[in-house]
Coordinates of C-alpha atoms and ligand atoms in Angstrom, one line a residue:
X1 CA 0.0 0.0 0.0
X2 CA 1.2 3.6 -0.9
X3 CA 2.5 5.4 2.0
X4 CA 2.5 9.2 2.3
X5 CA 5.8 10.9 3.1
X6 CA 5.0 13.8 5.6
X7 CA 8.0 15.3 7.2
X8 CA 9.8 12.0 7.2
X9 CA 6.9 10.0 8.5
X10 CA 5.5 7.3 6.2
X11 CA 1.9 6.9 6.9
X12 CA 0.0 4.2 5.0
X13 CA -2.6 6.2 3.2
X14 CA -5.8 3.9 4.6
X15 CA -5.9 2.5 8.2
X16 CA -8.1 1.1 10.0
X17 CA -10.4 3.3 12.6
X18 CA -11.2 2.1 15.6
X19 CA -13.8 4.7 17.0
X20 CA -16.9 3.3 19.1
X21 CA -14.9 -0.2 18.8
X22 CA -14.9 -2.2 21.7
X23 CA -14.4 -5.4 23.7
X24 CA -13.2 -9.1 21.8
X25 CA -15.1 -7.6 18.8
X26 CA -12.5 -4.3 18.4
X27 CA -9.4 -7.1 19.1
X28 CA -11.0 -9.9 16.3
X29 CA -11.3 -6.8 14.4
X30 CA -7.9 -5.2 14.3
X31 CA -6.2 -8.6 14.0
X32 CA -8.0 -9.4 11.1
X33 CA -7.2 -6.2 9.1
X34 CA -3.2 -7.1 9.4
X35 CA -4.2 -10.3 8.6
X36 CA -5.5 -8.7 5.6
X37 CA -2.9 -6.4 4.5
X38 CA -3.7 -3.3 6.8
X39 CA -0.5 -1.6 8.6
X40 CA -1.9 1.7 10.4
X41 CA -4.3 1.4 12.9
X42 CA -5.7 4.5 15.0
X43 CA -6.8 4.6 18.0
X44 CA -7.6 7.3 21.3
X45 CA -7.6 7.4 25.1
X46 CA -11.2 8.7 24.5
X47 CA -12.2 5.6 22.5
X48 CA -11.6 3.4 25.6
X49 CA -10.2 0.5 23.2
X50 CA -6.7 1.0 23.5
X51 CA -6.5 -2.1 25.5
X52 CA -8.5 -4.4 22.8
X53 CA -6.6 -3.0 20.1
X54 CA -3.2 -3.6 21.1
X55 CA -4.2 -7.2 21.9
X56 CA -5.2 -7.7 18.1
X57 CA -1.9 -6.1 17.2
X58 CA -0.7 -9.0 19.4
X59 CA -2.4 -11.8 17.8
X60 CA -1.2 -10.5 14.6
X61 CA 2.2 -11.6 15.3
X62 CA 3.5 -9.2 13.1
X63 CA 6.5 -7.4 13.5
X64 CA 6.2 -4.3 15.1
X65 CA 8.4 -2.3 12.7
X66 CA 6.0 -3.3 10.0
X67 CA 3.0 -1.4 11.4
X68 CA 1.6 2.3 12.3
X69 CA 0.0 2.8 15.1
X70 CA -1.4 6.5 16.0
X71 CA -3.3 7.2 19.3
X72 CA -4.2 10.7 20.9
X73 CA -4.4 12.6 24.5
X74 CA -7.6 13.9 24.5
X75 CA -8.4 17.4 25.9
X76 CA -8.8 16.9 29.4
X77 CA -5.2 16.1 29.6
X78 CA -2.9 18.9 28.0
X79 CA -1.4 20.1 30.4
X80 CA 2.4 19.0 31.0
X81 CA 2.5 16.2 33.4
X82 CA -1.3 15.0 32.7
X83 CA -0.1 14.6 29.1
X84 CA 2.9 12.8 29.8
X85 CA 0.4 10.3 32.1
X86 CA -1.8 10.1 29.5
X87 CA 0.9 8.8 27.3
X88 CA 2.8 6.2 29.9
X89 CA -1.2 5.2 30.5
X90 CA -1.6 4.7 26.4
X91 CA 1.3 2.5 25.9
X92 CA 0.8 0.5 29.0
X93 CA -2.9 -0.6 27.7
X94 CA -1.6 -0.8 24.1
X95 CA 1.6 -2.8 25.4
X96 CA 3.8 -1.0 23.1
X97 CA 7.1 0.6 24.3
X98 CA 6.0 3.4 22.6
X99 CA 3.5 4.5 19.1
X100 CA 4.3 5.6 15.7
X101 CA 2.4 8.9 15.9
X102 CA 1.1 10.8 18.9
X103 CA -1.6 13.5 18.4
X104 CA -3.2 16.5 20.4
X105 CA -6.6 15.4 20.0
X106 CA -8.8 18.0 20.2
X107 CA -7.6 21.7 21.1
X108 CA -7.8 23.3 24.4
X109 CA -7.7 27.0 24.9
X110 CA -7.8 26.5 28.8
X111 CA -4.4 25.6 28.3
X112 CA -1.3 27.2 26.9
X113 CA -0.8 25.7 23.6
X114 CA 3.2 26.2 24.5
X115 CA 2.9 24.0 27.7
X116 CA 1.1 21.1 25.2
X117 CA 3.4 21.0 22.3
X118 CA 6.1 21.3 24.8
X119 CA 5.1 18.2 26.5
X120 CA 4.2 16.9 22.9
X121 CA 7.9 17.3 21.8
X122 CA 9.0 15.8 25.0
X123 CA 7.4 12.8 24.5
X124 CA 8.6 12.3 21.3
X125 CA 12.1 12.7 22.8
X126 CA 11.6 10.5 25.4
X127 CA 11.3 7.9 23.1
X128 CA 7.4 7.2 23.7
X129 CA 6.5 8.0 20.1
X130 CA 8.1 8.6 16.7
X131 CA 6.2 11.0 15.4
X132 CA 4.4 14.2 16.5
X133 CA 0.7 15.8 15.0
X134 CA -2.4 17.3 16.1
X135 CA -6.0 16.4 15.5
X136 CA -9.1 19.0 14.6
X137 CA -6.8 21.8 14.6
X138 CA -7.9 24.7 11.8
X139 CA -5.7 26.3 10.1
X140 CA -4.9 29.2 12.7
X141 CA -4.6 26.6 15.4
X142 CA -2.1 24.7 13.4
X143 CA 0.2 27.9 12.3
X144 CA 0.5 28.1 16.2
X145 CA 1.2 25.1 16.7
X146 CA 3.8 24.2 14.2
X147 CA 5.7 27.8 15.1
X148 CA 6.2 26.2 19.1
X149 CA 6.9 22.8 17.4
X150 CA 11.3 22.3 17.3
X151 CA 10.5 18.7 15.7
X152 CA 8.0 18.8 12.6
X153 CA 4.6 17.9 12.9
X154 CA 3.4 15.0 10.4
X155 CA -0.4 15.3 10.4
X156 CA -3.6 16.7 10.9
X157 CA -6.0 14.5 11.6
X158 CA -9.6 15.6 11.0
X159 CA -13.3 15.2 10.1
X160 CA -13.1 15.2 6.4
X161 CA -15.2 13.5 3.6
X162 CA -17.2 14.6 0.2
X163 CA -20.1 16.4 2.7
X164 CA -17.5 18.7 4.4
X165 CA -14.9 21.0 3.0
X166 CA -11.7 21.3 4.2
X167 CA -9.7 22.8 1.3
X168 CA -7.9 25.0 3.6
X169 CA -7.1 22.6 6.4
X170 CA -5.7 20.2 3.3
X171 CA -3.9 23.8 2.2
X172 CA -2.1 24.4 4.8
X173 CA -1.3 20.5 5.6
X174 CA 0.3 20.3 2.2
X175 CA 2.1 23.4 2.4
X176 CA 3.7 22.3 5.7
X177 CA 4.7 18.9 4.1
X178 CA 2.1 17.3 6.7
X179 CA -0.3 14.8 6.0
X180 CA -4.2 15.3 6.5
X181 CA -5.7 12.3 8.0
X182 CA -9.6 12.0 7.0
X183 CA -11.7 10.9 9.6
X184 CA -15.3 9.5 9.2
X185 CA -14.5 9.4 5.4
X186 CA -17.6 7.5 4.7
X187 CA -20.0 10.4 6.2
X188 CA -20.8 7.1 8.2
X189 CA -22.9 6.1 4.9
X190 CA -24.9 9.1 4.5
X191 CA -23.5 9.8 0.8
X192 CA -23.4 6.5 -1.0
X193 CA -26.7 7.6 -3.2
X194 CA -25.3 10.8 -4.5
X195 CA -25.4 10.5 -7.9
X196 CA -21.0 11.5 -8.3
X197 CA -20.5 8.3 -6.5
X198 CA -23.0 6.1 -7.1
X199 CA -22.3 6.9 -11.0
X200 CA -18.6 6.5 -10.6
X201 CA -19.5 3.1 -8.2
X202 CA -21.1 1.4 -11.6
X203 CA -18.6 2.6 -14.5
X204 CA -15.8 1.4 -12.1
X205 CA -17.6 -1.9 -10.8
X206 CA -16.6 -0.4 -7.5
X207 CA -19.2 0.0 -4.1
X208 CA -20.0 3.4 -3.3
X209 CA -17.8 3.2 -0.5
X210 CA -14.7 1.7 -2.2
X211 CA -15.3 5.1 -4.7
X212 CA -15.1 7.4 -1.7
X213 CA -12.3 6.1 -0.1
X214 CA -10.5 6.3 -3.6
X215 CA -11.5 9.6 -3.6
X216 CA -9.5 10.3 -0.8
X217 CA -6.5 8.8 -1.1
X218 CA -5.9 9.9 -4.9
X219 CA -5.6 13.2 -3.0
X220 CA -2.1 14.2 -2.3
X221 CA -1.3 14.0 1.3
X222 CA -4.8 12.5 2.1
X223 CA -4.7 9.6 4.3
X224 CA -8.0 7.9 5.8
X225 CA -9.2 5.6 8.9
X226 CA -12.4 4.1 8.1
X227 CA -14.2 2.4 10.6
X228 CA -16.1 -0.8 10.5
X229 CA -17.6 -3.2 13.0
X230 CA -18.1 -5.5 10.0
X231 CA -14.7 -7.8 8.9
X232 CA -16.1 -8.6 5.2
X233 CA -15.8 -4.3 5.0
X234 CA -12.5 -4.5 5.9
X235 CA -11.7 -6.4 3.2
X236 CA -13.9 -3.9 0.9
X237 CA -12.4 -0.7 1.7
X238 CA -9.0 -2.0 0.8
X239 CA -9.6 -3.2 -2.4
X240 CA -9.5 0.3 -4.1
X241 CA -5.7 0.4 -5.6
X242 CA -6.5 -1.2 -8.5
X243 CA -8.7 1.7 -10.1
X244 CA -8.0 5.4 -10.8
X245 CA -11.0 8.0 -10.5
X246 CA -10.9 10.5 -13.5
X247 CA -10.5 14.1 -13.3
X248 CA -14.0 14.4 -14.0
X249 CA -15.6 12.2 -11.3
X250 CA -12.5 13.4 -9.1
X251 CA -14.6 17.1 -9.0
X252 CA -18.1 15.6 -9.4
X253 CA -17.4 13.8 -6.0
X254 CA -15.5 17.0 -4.6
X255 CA -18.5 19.7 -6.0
X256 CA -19.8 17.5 -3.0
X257 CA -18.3 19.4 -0.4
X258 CA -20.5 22.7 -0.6
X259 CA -22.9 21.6 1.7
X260 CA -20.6 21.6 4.3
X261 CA -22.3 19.0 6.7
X262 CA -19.8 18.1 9.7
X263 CA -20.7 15.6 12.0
X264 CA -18.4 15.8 15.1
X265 CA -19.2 19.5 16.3
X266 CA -19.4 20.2 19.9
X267 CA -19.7 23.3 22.5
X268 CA -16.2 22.4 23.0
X269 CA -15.0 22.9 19.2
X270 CA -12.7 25.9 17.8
X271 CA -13.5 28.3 15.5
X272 CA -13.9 25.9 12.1
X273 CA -12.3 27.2 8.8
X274 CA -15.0 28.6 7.0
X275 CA -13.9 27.6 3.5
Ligands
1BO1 C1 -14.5 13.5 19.0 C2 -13.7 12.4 18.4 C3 -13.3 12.7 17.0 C4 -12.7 11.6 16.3 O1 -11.5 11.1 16.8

């Protein structure tokens, strides 16, 4: 599978998201996407599945050199020594010595942005992750953030799929040599009748879904996590690298993005890029 070079990362441009997984299920699950092929897996303190899904990155036996694994300290924890416990805490449920890619998960203007990408970096020193990024940080947020950064940040990991636009976010990912990681690519499902992809889905002998995730990752620097409770999916969404969307379905399916539907929006959320 193609792997995106951001700022010396390589991240395998589809991975499997683990959001709402849980129990034996979430484990079966993640061991059977190596099994399959899959090398990045994503997971988050706030997913409360950190524990199942490094026990299916166990039962994969694979080497641990050979996979991506990305997990996040969520908001509640920024500040310097909460951040560095929710790290120790991460790896000790993951049983990893330490993750490929550590991200701020959700900004927290409560706390100085310095103290969190300070603690960010140091964790990344300390040898309990590889690589450094931030999750649904617009494009202000991530100028900041990369100016108090001494090591590069690889990726931006945020909402992102043919409902919602995020142009600029992608922008300013690109421009900084970071990846953009899509999350909820599929608009958990919401799309798969819109005529772009369910057009493209028959002159490709693809599944709506398989178009969409093609859609993304035929974008430079786009990277996506779909989730799926369902193992004959898993198998689905990674057959797509043997088809190439043309220009002309590439901005059918893109037009999409004017209605500007986001799905993860909260009282807690920053100021979104208005596109
Ligand atoms: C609120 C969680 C967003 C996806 O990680």
């Amino acid at each position: 599978m193609r792997s995106i070079d951001a700022n010396g990362a390589q991240i395998p441009c589809l991975g499997v998201g683990t959001w709402t997984l849980s129990g034996p299920a979430c484990t079966e699950l993640v061991a059977h996407a190596l099994s399959l092929g899959y090398r990045h897996v994503d997971t988050a303190v706030l997913y409360r599945n950190e524990a199942e899904v490094g026990a299916g990155i166990a039962a994969s036996g694979l080497p641990r050199d050979d996979l991506f694994v990305t997990t996040k300290v969520w908001h509640t924890d920024l500040q310097r020594d909460a951040f560095r416990r929710s790290t120790e805490a991460s790896l000790a449920r993951l049983g990893l010595d330490r993750v490929d890619l550590l991200l701020i998960h959700w900004p927290n203007p409560a706390v100085p942005l310095a103290e969190t990408i300070e603690a960010l970096n140091a964790a990344r020193e300390a040898g309990l992750t590889r690589h450094i990024g931030v999750s649904n940080f617009p494009t202000g947020l991530l100028a900041e953030a990369r100016a108090l950064s001494p090591a590069p940040l690889v990726a931006n990991q945020v909402e992102h799929h043919p409902m919602l636009d995020q142009s600029r976010v992608l922008a300013a990912c690109r421009a900084a040599g970071m990846a953009m990681i899509s999350y909820c690519p599929l608009f958990r499902g919401s799309l798969f009748e819109e005529p772009a992809i369910a057009n493209a889905a028959r002159a490709h002998g693809k599944t709506p879904g398989q178009i969409v995730l093609r859609w993304h990752v035929q974008q430079p620097g786009v990277a996506a996590i779909p989730r799926t409770s369902r193992k004959e999916r898993l198998a689905e969404n990674l057959a797509i690298f043997d088809f190439t969307l043309d220009a002309a379905e590439m901005d059918a399916i893109s037009a999409l993005q004017s209605a500007n539907r986001r799905l993860c929006d909260f009282a807690f959320s920053p100021q979104w890029d208005i596109p």
